[in-house]
PDB file of C-alpha atoms in Angstrom:
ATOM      1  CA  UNK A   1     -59.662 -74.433  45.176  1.00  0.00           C
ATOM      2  CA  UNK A   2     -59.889 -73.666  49.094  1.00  0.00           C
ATOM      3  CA  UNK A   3     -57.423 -75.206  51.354  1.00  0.00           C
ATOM      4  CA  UNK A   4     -58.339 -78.265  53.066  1.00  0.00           C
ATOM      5  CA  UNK A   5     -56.355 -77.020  56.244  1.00  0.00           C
ATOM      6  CA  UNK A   6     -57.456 -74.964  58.561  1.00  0.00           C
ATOM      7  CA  UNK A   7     -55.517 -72.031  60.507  1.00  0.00           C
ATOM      8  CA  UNK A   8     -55.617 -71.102  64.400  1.00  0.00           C
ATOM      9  CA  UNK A   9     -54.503 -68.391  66.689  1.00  0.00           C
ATOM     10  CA  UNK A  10     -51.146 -68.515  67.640  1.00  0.00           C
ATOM     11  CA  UNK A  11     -49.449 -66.466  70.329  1.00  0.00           C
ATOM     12  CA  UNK A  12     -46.391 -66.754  72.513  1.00  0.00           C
ATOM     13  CA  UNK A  13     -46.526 -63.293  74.508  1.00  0.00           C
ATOM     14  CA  UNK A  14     -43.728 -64.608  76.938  1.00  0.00           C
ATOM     15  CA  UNK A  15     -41.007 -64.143  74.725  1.00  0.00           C
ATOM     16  CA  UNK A  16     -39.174 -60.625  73.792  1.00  0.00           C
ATOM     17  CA  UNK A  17     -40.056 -59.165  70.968  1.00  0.00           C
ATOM     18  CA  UNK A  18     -43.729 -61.662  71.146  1.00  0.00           C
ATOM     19  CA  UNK A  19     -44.713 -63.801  68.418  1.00  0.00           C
ATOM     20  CA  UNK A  20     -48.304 -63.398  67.035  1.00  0.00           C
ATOM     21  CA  UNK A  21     -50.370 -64.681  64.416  1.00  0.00           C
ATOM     22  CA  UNK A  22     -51.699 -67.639  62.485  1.00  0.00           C
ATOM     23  CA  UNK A  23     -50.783 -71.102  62.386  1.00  0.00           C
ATOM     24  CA  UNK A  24     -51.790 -73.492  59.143  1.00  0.00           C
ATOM     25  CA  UNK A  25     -51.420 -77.219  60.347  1.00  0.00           C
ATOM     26  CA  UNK A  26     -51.641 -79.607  57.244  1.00  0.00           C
ATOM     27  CA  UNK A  27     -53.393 -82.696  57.185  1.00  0.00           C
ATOM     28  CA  UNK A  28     -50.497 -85.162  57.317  1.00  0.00           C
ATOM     29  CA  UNK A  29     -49.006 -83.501  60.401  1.00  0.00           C
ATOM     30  CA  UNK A  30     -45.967 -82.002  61.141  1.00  0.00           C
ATOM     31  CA  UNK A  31     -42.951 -82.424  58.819  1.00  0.00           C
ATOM     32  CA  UNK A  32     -40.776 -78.978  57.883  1.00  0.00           C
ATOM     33  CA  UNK A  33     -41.750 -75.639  58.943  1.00  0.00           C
ATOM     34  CA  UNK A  34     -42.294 -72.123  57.404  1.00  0.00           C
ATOM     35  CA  UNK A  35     -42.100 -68.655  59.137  1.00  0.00           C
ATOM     36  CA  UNK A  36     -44.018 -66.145  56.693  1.00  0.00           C
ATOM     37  CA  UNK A  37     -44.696 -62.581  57.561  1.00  0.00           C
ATOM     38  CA  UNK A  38     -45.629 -59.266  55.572  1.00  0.00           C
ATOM     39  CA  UNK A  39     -45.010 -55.985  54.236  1.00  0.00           C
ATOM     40  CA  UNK A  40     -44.268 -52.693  55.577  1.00  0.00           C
ATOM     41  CA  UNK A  41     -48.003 -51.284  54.916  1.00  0.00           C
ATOM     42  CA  UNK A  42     -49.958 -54.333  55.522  1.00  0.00           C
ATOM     43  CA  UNK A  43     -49.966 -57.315  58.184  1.00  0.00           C
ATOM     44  CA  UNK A  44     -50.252 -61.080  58.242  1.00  0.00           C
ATOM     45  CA  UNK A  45     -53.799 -61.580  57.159  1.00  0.00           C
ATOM     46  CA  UNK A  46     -53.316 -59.965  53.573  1.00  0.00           C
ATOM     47  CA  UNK A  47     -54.888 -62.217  50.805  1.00  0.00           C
ATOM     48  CA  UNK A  48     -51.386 -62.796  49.371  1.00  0.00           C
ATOM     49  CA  UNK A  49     -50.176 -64.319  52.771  1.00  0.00           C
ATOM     50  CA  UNK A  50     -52.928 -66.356  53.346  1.00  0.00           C
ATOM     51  CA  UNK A  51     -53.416 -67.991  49.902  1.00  0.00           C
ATOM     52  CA  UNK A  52     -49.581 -68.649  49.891  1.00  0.00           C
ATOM     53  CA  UNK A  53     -49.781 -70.415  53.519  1.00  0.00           C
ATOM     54  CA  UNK A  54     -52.703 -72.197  52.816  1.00  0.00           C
ATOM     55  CA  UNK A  55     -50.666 -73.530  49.246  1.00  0.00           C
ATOM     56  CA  UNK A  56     -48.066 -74.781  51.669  1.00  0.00           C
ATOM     57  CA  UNK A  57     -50.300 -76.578  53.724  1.00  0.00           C
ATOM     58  CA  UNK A  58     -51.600 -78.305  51.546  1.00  0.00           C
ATOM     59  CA  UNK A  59     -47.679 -79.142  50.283  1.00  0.00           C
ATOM     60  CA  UNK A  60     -47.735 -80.874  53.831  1.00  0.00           C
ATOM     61  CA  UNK A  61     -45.388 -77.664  55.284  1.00  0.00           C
ATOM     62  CA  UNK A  62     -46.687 -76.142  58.763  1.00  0.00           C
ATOM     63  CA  UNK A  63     -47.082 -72.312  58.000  1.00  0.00           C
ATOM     64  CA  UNK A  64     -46.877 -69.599  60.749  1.00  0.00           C
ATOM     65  CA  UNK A  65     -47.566 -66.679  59.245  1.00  0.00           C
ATOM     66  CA  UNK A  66     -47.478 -63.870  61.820  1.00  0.00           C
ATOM     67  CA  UNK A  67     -47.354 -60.408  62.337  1.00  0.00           C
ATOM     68  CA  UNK A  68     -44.050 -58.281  62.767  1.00  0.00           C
ATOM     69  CA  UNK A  69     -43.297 -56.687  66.189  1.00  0.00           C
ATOM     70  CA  UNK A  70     -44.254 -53.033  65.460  1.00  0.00           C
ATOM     71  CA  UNK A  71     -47.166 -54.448  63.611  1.00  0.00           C
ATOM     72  CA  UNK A  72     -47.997 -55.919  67.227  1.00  0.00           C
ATOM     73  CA  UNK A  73     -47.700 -52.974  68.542  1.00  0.00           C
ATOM     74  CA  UNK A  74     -49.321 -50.535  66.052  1.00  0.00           C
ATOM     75  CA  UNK A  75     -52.661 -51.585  63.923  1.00  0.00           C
ATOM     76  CA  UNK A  76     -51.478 -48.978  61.141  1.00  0.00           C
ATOM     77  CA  UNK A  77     -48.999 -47.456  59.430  1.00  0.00           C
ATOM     78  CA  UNK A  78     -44.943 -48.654  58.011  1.00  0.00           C
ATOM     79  CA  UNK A  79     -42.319 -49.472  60.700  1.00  0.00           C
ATOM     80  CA  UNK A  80     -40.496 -46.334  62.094  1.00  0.00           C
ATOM     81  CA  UNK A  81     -36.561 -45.749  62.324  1.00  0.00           C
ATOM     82  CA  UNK A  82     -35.201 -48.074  64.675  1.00  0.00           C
ATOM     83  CA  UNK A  83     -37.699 -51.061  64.413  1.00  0.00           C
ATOM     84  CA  UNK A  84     -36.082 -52.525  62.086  1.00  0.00           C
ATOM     85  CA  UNK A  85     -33.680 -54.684  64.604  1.00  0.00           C
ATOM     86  CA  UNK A  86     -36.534 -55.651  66.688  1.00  0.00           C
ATOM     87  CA  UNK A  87     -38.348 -56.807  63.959  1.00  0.00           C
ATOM     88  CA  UNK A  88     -35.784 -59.356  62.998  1.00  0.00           C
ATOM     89  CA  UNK A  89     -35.849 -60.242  66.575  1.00  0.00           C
ATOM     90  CA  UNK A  90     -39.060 -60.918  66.478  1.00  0.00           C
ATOM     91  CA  UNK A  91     -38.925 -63.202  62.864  1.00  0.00           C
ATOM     92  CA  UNK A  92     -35.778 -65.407  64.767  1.00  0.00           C
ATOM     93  CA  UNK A  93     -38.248 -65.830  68.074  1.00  0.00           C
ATOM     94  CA  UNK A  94     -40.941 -66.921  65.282  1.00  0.00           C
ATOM     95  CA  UNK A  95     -38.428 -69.347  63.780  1.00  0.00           C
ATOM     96  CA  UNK A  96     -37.736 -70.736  67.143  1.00  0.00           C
ATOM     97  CA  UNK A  97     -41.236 -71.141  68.296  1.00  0.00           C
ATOM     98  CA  UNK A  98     -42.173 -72.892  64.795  1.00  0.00           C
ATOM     99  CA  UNK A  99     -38.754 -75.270  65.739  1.00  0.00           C
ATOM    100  CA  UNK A 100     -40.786 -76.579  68.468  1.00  0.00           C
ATOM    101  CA  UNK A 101     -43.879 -77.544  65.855  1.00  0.00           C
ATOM    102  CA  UNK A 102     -42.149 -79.116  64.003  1.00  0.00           C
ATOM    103  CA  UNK A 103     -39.513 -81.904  62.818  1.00  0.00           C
ATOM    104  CA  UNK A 104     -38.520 -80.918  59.435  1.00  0.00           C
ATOM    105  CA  UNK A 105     -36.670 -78.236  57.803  1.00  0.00           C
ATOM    106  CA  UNK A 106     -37.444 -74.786  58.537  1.00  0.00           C
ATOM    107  CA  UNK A 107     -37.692 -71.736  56.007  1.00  0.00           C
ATOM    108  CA  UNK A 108     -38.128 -68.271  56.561  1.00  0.00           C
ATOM    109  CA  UNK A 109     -40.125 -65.896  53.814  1.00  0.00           C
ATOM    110  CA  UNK A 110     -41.765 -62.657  53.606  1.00  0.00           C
ATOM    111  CA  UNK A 111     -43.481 -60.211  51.330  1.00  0.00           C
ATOM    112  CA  UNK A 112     -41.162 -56.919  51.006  1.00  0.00           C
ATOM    113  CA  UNK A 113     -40.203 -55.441  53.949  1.00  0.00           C
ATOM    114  CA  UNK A 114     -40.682 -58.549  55.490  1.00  0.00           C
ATOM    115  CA  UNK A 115     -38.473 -60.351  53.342  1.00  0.00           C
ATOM    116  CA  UNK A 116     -36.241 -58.018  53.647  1.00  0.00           C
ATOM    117  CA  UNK A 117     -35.914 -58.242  57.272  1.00  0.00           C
ATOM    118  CA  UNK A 118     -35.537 -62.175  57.022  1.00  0.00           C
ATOM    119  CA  UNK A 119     -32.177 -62.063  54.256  1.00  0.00           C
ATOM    120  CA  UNK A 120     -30.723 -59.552  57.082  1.00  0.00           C
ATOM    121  CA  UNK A 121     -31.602 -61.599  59.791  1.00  0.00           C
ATOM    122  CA  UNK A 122     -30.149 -64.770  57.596  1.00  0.00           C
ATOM    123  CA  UNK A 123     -26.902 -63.024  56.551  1.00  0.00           C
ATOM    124  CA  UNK A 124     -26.194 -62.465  60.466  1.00  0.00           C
ATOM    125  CA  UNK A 125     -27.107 -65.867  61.281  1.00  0.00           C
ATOM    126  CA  UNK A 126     -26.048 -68.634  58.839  1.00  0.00           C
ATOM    127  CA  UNK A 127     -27.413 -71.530  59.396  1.00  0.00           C
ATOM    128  CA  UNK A 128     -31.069 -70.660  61.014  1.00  0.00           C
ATOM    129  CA  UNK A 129     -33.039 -71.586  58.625  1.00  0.00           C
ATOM    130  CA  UNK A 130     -33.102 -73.800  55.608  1.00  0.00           C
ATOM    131  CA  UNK A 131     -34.177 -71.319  52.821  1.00  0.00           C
ATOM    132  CA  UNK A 132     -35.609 -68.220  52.374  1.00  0.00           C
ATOM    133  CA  UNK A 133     -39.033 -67.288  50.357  1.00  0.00           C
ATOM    134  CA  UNK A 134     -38.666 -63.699  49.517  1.00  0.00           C
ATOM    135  CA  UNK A 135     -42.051 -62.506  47.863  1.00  0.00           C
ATOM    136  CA  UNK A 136     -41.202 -58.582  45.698  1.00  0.00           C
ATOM    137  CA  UNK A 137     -37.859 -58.000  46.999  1.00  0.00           C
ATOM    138  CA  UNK A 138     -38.052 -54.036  47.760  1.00  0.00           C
ATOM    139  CA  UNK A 139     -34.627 -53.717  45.473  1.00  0.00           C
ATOM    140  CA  UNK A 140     -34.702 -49.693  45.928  1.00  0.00           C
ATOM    141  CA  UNK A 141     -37.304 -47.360  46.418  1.00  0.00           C
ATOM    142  CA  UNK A 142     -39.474 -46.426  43.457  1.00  0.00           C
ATOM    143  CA  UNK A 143     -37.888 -43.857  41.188  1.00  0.00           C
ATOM    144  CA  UNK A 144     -34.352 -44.161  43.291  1.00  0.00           C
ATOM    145  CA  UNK A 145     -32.411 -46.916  41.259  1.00  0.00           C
ATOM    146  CA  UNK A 146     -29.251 -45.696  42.937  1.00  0.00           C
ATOM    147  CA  UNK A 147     -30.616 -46.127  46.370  1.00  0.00           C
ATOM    148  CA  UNK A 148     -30.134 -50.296  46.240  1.00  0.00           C
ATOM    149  CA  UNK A 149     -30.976 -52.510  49.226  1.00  0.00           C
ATOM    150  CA  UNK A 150     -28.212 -54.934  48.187  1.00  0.00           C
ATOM    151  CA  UNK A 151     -25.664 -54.830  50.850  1.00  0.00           C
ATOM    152  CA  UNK A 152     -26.137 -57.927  52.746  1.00  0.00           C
ATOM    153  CA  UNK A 153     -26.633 -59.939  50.212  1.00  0.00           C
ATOM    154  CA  UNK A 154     -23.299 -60.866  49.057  1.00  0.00           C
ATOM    155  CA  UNK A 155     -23.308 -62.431  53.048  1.00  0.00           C
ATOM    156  CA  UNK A 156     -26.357 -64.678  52.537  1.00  0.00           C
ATOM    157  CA  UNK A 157     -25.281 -68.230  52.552  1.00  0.00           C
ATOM    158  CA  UNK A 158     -28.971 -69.679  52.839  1.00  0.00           C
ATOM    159  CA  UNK A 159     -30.524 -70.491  49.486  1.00  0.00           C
ATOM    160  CA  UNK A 160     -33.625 -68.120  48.547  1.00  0.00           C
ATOM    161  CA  UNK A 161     -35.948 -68.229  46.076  1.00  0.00           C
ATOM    162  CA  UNK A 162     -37.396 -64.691  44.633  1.00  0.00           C
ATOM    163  CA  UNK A 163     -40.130 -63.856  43.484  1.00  0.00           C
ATOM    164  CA  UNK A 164     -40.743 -60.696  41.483  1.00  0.00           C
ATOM    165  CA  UNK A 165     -43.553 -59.001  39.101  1.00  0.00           C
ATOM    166  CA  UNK A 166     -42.178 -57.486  35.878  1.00  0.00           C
ATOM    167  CA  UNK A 167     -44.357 -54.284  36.736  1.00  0.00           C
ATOM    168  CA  UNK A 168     -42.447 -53.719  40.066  1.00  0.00           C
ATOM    169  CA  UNK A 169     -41.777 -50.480  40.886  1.00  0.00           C
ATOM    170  CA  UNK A 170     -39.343 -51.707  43.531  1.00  0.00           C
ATOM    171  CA  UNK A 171     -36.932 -52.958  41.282  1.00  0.00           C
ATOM    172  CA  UNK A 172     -36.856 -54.048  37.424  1.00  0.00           C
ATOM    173  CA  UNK A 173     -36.912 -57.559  36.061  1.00  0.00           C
ATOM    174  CA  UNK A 174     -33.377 -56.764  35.038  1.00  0.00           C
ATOM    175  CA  UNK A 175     -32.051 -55.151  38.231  1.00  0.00           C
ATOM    176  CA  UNK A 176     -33.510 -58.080  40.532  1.00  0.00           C
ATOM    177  CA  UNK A 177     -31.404 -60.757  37.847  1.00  0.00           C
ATOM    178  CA  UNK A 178     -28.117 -58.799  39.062  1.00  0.00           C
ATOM    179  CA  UNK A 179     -28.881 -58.518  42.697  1.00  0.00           C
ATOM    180  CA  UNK A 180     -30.225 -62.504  42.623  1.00  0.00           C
ATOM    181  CA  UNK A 181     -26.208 -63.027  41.449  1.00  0.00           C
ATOM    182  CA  UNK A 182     -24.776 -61.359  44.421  1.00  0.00           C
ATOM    183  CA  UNK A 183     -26.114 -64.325  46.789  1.00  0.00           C
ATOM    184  CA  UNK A 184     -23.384 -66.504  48.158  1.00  0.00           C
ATOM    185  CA  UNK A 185     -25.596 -69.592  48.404  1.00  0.00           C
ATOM    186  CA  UNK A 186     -27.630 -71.037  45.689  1.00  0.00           C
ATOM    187  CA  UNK A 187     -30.636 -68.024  44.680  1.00  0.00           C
ATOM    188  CA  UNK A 188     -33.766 -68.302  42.389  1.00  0.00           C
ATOM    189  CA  UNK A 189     -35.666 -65.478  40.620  1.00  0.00           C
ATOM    190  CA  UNK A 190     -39.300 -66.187  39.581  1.00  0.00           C
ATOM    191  CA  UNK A 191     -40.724 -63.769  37.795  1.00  0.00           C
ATOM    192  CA  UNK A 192     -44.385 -63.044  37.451  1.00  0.00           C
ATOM    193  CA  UNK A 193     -45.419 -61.400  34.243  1.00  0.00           C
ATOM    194  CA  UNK A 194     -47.602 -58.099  34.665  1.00  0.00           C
ATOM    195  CA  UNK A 195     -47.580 -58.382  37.874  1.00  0.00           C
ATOM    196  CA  UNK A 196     -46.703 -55.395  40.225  1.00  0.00           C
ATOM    197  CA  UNK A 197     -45.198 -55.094  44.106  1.00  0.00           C
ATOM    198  CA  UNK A 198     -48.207 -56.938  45.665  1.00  0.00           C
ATOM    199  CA  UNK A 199     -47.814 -59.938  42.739  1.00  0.00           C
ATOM    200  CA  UNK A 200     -51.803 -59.603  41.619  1.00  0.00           C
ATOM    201  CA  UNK A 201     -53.113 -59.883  44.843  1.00  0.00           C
ATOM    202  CA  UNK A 202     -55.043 -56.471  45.271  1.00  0.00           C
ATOM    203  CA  UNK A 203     -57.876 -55.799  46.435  1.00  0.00           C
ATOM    204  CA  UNK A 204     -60.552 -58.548  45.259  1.00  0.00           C
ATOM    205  CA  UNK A 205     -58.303 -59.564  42.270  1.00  0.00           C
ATOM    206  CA  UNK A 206     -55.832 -62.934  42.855  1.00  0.00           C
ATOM    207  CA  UNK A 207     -53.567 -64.902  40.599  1.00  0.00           C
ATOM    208  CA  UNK A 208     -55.592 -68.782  41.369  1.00  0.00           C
ATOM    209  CA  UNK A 209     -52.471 -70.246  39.812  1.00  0.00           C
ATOM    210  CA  UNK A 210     -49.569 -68.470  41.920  1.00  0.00           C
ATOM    211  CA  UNK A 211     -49.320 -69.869  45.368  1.00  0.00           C
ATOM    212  CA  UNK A 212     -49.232 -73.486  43.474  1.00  0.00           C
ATOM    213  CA  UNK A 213     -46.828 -72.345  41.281  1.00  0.00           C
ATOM    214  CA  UNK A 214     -44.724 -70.948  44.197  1.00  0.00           C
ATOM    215  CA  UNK A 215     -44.821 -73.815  46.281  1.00  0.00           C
ATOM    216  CA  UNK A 216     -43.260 -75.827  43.160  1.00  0.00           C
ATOM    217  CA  UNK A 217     -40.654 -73.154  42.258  1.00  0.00           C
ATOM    218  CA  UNK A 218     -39.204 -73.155  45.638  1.00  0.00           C
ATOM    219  CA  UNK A 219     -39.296 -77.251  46.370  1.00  0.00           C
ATOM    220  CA  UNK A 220     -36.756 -76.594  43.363  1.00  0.00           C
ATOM    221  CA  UNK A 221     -34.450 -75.399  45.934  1.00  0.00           C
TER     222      UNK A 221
END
């Protein structure tokens, strides 16, 4: 069913690294907030973002789903060595900009690399955001088991929710159940059967029922 919110524009080009993208407004105004932003390859418009913001929106949360700051400042291609600190710049300026939007709690969530970026930024800063919403946690790179992305985690006090497609190359269903356990604050895995890294979103195809079923998994937090 298509959202009954609409998205506009949103920009704040004074601060350093800029914040850029889309903001989802729901209908019963403004009550907690959610930064959401993307993966490595991709940017904030993919179908998976926008479905997932527009879900929330409709669960009365204000979504700002925006682009990354090398994704600002290159249309194509995965972040280089060395963007990796501006980008959580960048995601903390977006979390402050959506603090002035809104009243509520704030979250922070992102697909991948994206997500990633947000549990670092969150492990360095307890205490900025509510929870995190952290959409095919890129465990280790495919075919590299032994090369895991787990260090930080054991640092995260914010709760998180994951959520994870059994056909991930990224990690296995089993692998993402030990890493969930490492959190220090309270941490969710949702698993989405037969789903790969981009959770059924690719392309023209879609999972209707996910960004519902997200939105309910994560008020569980």
């Amino acid at each position: 069913m298509p959202s009954a919110n609409s998205y506009e524009p949103f920009a704040d080009a004074a601060l350093d690294p800029p914040v850029g993208g889309f903001l989802h407004r729901p209908a019963g105004g403004a009550g907690d907030g959610l930064v959401l932003t993307h993966g490595a390859g991709s940017n904030c418009a993919t179908p998976l973002l926008v479905a997932l913001a527009e879900a929330f929106a409709d669960s009365g949360v204000t979504v700002l789903r925006c682009n990354l700051p090398y994704r600002q400042n290159r249309a194509f291609g995965p972040p280089r060595p060395g963007d990796a600190a501006r980008d959580r710049a960048g995601l903390k300026n977006a979390v402050a900009c959506l603090r002035n939007l809104v009243h509520g709690r704030l979250f922070l969530g992102g697909h991948s690399y994206g997500g990633r970026q947000a549990s670092m930024l969150c492990a360095e800063e307890s205490g900025l955001v509510d929870g995190l919403l952290l959409l095919s946690y890129p465990l280790h790179p495919p075919g590299k088991p032994e090369q895991l992305r787990v260090q930080h985690l054991p640092q995260l006090q914010t709760p998180a929710l994951f959520v994870h497609g059994t056909l991930d190359p990224f990690g296995l269903i089993e692998e993402m159940e030990a890493a969930v356990k490492l959190v220090a604050a309270k941490a969710l895995l949702m698993r989405v059967d037969g789903a790969g890294h981009d959770l059924g979103f690719k392309g023209k195809s879609r999972r209707e029922e996910l960004p519902s079923l997200v939105v309910s998994e994560f008020r569980k937090l």
